[in-house]
mmCIF file of C-alpha atoms and ligand atoms in Angstrom:
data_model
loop_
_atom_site.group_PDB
_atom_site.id
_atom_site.type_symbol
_atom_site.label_atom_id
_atom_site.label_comp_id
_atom_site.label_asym_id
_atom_site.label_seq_id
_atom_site.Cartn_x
_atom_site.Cartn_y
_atom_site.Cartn_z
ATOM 1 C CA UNK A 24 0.000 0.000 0.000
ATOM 2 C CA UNK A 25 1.145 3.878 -0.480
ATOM 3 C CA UNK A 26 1.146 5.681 2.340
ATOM 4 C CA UNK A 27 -0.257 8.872 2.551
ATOM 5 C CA UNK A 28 1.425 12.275 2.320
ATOM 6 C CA UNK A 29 1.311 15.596 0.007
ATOM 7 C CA UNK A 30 1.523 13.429 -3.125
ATOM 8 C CA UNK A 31 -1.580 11.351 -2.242
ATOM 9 C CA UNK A 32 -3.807 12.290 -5.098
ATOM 10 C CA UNK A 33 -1.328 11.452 -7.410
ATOM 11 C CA UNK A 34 -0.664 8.523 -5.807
ATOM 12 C CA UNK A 35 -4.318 7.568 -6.096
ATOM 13 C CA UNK A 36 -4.654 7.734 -9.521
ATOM 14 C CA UNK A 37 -1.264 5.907 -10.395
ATOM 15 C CA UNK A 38 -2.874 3.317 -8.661
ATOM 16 C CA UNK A 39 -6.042 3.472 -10.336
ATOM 17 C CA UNK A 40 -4.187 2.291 -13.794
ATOM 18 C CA UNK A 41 -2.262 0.046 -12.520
ATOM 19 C CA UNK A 42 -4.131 -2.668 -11.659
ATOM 20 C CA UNK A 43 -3.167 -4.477 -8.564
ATOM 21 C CA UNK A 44 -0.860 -2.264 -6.769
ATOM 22 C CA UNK A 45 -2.973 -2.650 -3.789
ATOM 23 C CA UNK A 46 -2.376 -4.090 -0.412
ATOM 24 C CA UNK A 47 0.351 -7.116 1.707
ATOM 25 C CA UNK A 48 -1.338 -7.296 -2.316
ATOM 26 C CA UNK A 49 -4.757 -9.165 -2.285
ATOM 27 C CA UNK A 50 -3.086 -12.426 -2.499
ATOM 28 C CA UNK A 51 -1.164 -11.658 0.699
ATOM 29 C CA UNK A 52 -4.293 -10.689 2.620
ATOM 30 C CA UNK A 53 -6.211 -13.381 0.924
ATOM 31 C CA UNK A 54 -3.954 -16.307 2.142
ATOM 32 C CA UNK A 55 -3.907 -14.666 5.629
ATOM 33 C CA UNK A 56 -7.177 -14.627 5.751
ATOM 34 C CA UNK A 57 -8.022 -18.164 4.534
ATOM 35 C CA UNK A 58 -5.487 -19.682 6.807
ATOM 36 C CA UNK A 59 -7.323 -18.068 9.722
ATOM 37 C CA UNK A 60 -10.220 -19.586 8.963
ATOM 38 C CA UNK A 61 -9.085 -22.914 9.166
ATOM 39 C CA UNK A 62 -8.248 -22.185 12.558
ATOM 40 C CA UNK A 63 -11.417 -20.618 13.540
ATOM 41 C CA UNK A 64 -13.621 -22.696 16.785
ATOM 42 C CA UNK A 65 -16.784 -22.971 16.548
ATOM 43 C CA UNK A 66 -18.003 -19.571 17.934
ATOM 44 C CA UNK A 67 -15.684 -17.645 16.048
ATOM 45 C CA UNK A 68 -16.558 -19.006 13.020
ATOM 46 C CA UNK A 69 -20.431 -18.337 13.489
ATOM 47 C CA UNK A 70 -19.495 -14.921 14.716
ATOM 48 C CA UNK A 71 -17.886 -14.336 11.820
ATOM 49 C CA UNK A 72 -20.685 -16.019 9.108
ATOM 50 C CA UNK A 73 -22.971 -13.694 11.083
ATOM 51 C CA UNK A 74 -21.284 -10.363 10.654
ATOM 52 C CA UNK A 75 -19.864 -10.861 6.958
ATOM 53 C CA UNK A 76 -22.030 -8.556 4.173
ATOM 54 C CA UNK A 77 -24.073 -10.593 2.212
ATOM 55 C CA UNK A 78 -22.566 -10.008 -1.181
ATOM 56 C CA UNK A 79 -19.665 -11.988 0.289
ATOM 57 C CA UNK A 80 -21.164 -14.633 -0.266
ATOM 58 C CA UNK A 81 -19.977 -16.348 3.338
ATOM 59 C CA UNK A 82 -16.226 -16.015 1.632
ATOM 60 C CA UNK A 83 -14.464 -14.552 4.476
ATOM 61 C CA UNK A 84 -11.257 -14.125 3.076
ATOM 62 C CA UNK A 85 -12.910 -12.812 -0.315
ATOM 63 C CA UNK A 86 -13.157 -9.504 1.791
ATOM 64 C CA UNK A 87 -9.788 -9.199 3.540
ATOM 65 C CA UNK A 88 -8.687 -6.819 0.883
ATOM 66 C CA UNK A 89 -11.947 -4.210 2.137
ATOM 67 C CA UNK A 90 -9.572 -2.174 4.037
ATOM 68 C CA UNK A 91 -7.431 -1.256 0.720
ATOM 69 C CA UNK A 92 -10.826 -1.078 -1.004
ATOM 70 C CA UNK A 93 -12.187 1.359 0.526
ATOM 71 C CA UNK A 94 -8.697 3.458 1.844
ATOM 72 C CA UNK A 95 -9.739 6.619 -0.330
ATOM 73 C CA UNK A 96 -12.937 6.881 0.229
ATOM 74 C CA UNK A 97 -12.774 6.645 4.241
ATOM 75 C CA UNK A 98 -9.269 8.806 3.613
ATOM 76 C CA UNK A 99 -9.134 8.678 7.725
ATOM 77 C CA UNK A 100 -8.470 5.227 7.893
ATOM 78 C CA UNK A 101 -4.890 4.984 5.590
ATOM 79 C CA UNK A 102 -2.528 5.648 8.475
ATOM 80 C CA UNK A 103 -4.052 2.788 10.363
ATOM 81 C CA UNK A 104 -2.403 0.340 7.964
ATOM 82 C CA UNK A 105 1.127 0.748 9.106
ATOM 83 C CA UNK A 106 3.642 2.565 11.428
ATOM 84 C CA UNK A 107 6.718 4.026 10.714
ATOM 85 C CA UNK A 108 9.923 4.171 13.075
ATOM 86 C CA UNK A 109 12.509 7.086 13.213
ATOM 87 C CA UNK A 110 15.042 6.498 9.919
ATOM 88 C CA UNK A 111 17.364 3.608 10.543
ATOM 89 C CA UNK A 112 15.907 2.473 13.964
ATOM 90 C CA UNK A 113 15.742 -1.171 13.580
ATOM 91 C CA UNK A 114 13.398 -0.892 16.959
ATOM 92 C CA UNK A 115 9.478 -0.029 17.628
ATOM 93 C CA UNK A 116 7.750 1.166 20.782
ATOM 94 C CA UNK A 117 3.971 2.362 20.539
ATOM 95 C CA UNK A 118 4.525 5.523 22.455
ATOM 96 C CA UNK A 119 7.235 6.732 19.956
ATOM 97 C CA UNK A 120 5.995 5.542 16.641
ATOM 98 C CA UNK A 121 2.159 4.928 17.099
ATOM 99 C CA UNK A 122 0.970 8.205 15.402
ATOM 100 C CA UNK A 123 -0.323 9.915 12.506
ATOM 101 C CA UNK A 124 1.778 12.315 10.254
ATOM 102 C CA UNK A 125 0.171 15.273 12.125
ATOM 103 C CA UNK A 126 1.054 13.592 15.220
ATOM 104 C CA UNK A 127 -2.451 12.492 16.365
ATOM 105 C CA UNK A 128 -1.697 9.156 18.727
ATOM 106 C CA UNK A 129 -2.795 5.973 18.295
ATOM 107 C CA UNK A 130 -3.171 6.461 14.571
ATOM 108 C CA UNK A 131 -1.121 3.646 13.388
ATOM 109 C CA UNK A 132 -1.769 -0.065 12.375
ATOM 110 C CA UNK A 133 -0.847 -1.301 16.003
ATOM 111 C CA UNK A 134 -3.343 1.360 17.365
ATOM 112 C CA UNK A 135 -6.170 0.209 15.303
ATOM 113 C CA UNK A 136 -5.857 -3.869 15.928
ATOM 114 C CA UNK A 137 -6.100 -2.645 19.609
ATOM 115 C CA UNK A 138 -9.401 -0.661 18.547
ATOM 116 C CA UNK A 139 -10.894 -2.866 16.518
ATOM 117 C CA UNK A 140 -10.231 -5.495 18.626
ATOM 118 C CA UNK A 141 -12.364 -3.670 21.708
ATOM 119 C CA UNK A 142 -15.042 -2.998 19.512
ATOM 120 C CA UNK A 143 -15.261 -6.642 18.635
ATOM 121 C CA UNK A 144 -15.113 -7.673 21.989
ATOM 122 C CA UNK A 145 -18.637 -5.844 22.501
ATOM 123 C CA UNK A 146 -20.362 -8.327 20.088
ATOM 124 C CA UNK A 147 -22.895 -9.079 22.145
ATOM 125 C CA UNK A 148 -23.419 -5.958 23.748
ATOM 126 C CA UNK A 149 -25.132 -4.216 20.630
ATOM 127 C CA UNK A 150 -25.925 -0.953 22.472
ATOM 128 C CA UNK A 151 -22.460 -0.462 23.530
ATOM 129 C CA UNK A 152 -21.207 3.339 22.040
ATOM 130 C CA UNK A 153 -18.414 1.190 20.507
ATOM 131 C CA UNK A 154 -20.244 -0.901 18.279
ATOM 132 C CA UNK A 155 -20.135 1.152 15.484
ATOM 133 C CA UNK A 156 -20.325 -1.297 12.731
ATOM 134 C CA UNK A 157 -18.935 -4.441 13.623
ATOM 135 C CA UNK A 158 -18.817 -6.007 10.460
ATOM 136 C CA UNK A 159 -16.365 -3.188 9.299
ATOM 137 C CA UNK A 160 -14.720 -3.663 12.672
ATOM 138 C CA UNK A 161 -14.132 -7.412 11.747
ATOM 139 C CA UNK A 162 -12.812 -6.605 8.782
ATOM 140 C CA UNK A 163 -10.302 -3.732 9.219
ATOM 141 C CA UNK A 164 -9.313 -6.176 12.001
ATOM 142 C CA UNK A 165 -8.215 -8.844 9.677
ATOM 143 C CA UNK A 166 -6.685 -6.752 7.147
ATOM 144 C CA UNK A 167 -4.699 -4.849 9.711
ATOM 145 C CA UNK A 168 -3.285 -8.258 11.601
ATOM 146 C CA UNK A 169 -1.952 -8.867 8.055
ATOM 147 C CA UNK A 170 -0.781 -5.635 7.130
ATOM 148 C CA UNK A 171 1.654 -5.686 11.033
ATOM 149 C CA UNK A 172 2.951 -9.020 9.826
ATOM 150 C CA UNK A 173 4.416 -7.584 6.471
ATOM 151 C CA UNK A 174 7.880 -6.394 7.452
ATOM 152 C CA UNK A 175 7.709 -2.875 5.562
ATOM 153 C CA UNK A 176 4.324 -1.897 7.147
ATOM 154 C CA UNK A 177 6.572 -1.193 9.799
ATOM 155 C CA UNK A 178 9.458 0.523 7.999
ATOM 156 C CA UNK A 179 11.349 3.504 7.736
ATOM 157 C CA UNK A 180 9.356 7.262 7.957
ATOM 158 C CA UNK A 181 11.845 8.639 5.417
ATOM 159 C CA UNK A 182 11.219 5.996 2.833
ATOM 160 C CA UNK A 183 7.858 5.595 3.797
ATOM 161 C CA UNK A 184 8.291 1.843 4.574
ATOM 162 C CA UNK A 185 10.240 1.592 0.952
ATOM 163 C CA UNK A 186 7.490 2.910 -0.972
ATOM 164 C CA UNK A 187 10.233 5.583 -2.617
ATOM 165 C CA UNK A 188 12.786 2.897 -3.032
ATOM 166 C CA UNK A 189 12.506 2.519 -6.841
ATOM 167 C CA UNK A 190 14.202 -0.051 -7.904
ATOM 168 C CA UNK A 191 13.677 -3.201 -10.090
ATOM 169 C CA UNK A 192 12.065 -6.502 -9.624
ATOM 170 C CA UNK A 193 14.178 -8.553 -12.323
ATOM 171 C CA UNK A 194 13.108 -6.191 -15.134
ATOM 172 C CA UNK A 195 10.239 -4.339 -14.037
ATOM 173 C CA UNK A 196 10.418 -1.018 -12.509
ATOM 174 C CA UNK A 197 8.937 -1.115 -8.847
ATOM 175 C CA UNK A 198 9.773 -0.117 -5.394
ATOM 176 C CA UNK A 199 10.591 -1.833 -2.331
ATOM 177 C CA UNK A 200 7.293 -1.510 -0.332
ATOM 178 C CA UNK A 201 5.668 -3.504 -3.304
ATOM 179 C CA UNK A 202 8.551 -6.114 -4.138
ATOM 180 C CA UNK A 203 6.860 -7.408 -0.052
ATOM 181 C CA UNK A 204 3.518 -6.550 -0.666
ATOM 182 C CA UNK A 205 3.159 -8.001 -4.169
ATOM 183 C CA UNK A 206 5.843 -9.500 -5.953
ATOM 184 C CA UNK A 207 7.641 -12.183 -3.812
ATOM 185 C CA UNK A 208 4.240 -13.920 -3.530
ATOM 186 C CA UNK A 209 3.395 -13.171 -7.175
ATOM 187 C CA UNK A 210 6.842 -14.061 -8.456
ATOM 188 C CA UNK A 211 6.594 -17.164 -6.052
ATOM 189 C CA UNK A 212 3.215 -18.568 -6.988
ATOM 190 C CA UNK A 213 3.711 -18.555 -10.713
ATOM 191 C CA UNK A 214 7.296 -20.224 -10.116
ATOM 192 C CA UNK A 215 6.674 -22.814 -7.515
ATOM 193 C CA UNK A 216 2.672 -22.872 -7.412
ATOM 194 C CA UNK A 217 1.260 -23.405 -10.798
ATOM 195 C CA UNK A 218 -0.277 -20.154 -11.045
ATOM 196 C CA UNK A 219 -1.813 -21.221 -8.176
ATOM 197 C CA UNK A 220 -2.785 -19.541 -5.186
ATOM 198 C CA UNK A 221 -4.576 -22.209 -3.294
ATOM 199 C CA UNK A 222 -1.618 -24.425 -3.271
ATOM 200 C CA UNK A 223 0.612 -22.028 -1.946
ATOM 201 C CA UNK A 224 -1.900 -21.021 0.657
ATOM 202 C CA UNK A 225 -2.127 -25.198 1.110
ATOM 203 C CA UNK A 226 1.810 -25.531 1.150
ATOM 204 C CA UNK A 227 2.242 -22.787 4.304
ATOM 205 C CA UNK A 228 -0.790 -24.894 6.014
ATOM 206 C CA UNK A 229 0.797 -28.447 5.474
ATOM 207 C CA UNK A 230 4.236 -26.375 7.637
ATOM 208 C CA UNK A 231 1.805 -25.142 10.290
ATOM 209 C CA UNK A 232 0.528 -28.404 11.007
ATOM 210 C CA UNK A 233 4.158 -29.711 10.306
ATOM 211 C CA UNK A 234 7.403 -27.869 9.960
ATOM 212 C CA UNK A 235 6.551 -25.101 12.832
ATOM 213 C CA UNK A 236 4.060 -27.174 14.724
ATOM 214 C CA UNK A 237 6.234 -26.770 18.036
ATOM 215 C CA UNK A 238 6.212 -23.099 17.103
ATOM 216 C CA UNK A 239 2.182 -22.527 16.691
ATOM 217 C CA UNK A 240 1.615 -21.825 20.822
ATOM 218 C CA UNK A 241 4.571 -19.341 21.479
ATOM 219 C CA UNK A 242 3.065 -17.544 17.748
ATOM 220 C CA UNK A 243 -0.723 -17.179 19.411
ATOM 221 C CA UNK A 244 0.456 -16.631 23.104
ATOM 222 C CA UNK A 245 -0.539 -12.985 23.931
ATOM 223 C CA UNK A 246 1.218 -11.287 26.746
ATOM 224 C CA UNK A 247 -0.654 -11.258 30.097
ATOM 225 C CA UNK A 248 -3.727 -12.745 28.646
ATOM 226 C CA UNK A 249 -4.724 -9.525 26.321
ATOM 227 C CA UNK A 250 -7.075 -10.035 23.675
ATOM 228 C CA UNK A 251 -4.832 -8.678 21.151
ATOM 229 C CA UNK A 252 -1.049 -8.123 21.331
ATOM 230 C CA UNK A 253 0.462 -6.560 18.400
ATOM 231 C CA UNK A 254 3.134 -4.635 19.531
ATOM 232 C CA UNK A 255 5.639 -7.776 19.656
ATOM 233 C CA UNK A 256 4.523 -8.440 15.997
ATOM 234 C CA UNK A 257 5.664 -5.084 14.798
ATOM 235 C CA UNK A 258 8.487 -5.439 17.004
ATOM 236 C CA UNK A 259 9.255 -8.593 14.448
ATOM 237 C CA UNK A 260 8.776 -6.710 11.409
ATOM 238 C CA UNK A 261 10.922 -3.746 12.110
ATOM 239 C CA UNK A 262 13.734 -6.401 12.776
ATOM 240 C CA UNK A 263 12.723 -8.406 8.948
ATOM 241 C CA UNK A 264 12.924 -5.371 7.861
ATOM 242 C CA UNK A 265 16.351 -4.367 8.673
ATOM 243 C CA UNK A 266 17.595 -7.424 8.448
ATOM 244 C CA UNK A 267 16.114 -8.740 5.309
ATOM 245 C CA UNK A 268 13.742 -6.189 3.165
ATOM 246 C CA UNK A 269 16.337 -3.070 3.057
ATOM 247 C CA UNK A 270 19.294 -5.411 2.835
ATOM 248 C CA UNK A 271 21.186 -5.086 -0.734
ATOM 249 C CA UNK A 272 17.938 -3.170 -2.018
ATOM 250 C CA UNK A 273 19.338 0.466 -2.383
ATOM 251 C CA UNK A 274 17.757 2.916 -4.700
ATOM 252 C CA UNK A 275 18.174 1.613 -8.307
ATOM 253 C CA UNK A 276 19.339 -1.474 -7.627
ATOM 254 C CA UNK A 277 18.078 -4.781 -9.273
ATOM 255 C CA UNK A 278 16.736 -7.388 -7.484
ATOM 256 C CA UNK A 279 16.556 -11.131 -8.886
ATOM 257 C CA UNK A 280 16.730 -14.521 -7.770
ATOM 258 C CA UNK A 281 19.701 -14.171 -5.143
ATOM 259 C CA UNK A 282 16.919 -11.347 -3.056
ATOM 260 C CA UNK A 283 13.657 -13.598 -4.330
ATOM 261 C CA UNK A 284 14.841 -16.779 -3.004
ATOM 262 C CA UNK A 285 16.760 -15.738 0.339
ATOM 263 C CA UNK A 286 12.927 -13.645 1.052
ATOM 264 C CA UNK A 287 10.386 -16.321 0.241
ATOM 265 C CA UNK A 288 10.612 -17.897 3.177
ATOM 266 C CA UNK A 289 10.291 -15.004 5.285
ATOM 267 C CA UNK A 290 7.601 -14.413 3.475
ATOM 268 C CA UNK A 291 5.841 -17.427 3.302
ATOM 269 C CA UNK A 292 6.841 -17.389 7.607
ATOM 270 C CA UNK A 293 4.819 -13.921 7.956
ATOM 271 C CA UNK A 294 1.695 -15.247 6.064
ATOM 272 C CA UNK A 295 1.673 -18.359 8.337
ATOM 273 C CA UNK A 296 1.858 -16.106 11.357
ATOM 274 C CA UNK A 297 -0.483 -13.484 10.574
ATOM 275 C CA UNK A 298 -3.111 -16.123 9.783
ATOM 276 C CA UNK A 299 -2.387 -18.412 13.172
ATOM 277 C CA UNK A 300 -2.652 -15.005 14.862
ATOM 278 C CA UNK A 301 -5.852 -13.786 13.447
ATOM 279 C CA UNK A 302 -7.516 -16.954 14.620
ATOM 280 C CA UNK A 303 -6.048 -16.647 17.562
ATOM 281 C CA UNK A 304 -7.240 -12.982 18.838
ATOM 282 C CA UNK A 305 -11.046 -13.774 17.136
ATOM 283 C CA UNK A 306 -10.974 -17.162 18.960
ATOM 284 C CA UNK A 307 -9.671 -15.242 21.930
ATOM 285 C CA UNK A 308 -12.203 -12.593 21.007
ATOM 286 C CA UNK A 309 -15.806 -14.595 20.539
ATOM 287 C CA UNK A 310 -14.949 -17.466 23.058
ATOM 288 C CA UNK A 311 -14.340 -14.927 25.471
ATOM 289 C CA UNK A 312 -17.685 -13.525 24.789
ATOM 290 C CA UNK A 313 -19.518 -17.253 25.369
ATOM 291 C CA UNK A 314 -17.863 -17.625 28.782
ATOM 292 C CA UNK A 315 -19.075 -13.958 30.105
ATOM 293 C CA UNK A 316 -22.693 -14.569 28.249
ATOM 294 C CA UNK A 317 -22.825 -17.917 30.699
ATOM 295 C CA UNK A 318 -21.803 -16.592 34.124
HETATM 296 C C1 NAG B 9 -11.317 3.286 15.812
HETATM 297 O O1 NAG B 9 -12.471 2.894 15.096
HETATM 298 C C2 NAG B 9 -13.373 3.919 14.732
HETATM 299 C C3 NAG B 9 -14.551 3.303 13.962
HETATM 300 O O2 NAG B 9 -14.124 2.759 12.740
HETATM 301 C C4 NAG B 9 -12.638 4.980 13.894
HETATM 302 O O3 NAG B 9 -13.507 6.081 13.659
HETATM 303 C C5 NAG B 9 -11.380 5.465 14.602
HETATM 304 O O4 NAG B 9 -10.660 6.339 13.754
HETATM 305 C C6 NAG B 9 -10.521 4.263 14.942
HETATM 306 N N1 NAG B 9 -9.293 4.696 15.620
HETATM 307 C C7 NAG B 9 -8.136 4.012 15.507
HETATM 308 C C8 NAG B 9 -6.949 4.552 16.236
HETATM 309 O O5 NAG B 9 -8.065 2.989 14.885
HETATM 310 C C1 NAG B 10 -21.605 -1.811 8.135
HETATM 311 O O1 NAG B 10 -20.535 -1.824 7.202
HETATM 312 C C2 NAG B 10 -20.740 -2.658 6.066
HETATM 313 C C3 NAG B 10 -19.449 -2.644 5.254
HETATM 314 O O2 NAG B 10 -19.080 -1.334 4.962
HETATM 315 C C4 NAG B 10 -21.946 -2.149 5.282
HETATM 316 O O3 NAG B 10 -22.176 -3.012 4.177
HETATM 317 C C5 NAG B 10 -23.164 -2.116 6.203
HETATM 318 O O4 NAG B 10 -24.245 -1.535 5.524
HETATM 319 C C6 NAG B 10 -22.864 -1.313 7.479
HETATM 320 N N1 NAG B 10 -23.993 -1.471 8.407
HETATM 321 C C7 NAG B 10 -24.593 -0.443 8.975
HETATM 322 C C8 NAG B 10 -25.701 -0.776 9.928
HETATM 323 O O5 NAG B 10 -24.254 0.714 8.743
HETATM 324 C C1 NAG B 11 8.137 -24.788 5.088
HETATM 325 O O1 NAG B 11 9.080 -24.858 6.152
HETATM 326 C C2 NAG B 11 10.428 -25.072 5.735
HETATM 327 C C3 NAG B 11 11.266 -25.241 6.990
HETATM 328 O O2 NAG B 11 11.113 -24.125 7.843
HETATM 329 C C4 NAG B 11 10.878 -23.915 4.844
HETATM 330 O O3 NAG B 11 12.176 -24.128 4.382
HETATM 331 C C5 NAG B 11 9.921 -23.765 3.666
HETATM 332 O O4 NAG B 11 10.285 -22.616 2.929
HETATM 333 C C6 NAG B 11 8.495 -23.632 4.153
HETATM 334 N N1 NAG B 11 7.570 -23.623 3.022
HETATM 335 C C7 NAG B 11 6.471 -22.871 3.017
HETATM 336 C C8 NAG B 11 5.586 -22.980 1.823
HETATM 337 O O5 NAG B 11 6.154 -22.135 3.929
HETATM 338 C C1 NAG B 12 -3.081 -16.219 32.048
HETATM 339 O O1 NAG B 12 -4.136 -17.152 32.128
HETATM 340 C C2 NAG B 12 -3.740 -18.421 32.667
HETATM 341 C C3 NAG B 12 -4.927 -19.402 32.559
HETATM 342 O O2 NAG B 12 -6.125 -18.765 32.873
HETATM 343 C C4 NAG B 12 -3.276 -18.207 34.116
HETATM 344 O O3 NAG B 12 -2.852 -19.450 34.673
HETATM 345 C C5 NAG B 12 -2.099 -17.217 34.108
HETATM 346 O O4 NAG B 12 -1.705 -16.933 35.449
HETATM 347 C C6 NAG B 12 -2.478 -15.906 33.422
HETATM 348 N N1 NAG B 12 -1.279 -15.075 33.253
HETATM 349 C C7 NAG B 12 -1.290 -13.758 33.512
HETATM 350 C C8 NAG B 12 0.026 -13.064 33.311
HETATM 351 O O5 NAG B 12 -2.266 -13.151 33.880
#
């Protein structure tokens, strides 16, 4: 995603030709999205059936990309899908970096899963003054777990999180924000998927249940029982970033297989953990909600 500043108009209708130079892209958010699902209990998963639109259809993760969707219409919202730390700080702490870029606090993507994530928790309270719409809730909720989970969402102010490193993906011109929003997985699927989304999105599923099964409880664990903790998962960004995203991708550099292969699996990683977390904070979220509704 482009984040917003004096050149957002332009921006906006760069975009607006260039189709699908939105988002983590759609695939990203989609594959989140559907590997949350799978992970949904029982209550969650009803909760959720309940609150989705009806033009989707029941397809959850059809609408994970909403957020993006509707960024310039409800301009407000754009600063809640990232946060930016001071140039070169390879670090993130709320209170430093959780604002807009006129300063107003808790404007930033780790501010809004906390939001969101309250609102939610009123579910069945429907006359609470923070239900505002709880089916947008839900779903700027699970774009926004996503969105913390892609290392450059939680980037560098200068370079807004890479999106004016211009440099190329093997031959194409594009910048480093998009290389991790768009192309890895793009790149990846076409290479090593058949095209094929749904078997990549079935390959990182086969290591949850597999490879990082040992891993799966320390990746949902949320500090001192809190519904939602996202502050260590932009802590983990920052430190991808540093270490991986901005690594040997200067301005005008090239990028090929030697950057494509040595990221994939980062990639693939954050996906994994952004979905087993999304399940995680609605299970925590709507189970949580059946235990109060019974004392
Ligand atoms: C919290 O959610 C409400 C309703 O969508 C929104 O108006 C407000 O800007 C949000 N604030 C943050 C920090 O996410
Ligand atoms: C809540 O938001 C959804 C998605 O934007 C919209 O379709 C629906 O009409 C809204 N509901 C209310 C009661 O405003
Ligand atoms: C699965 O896990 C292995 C070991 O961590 C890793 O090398 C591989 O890239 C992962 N594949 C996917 C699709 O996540
Ligand atoms: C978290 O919840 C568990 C189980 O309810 C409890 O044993 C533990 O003491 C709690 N930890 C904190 C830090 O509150």
């Amino acid at each position: 995603m482009v984040q917003s500043g004096p050149f957002v108009h332009t921006a906006f209708v760069l975009l607006l030709l260039i189709p699908g130079t939105l988002a983590w892209g759609k695939e990203g958010h989609y594959a989140t999205c559907k590997i949350a699902e799978g992970l949904f209990c029982e209550e969650t998963a009803t909760a959720v059936q309940a609150l989705l639109p009806e033009y989707a259809e029941g397809d959850f993760a059809s609408l994970c990309s909403w957020a993006d969707e509707i960024k310039w219409h409800k301009r407000w919202s754009s600063p809640l899908h990232y946060v930016d730390t001071p140039d070169f700080r390879c670090n993130y702490e709320y209170c430093r970096d959780c604002h807009d870029t006129v300063g107003r606090k808790d404007r930033c993507v780790t501010g809004a899963i906390y939001n969101y994530s309250m609102q939610l928790l009123d579910y069945h309270q429907p006359f609470s003054e923070y239900a505002d719409n709880l089916t947008e809730a839900l779903l700027f909720l699970s774009h926004f777990i996503g969105d913390v989970h892609q290392p450059l969402h939680v980037g560098f102010l200068g370079d807004e999180g890479g999106n004016t490193i211009h440099l190329r993906w093997y031959r194409r011109k594009s910048n480093l924000h998009h290389v991790w929003d768009t192309m890895i997985i793009e790149s990846a699927i076409k290479e090593f998927y058949a095209s094929d989304l749904a078997i990549m999105i079935r390959a990182i599923q086969r290591n949850i249940t597999d490879d990082w099964s040992s891993d799966i409880s320390m990746w949902e664990n949320c500090a001192a029982n809190h519904t939602a903790c996202p502050d260590p998962y932009a802590s983990e960004s920052v430190r991808l970033a540093c270490k991986y995203a901005y690594k040997n991708a200067t301005p005008g550099s090239t990028l090929n297989d030697d950057y494509f292969l040595s990221r994939l699996p980062i990639v693939e990683r954050r996906l994994a953990q952004g979905g087993v977390r999304l399940a995680a904070t609605l299970n925590r979220i709507f189970a949580s909600q059946k235990l109060s509704a019974q004392a």
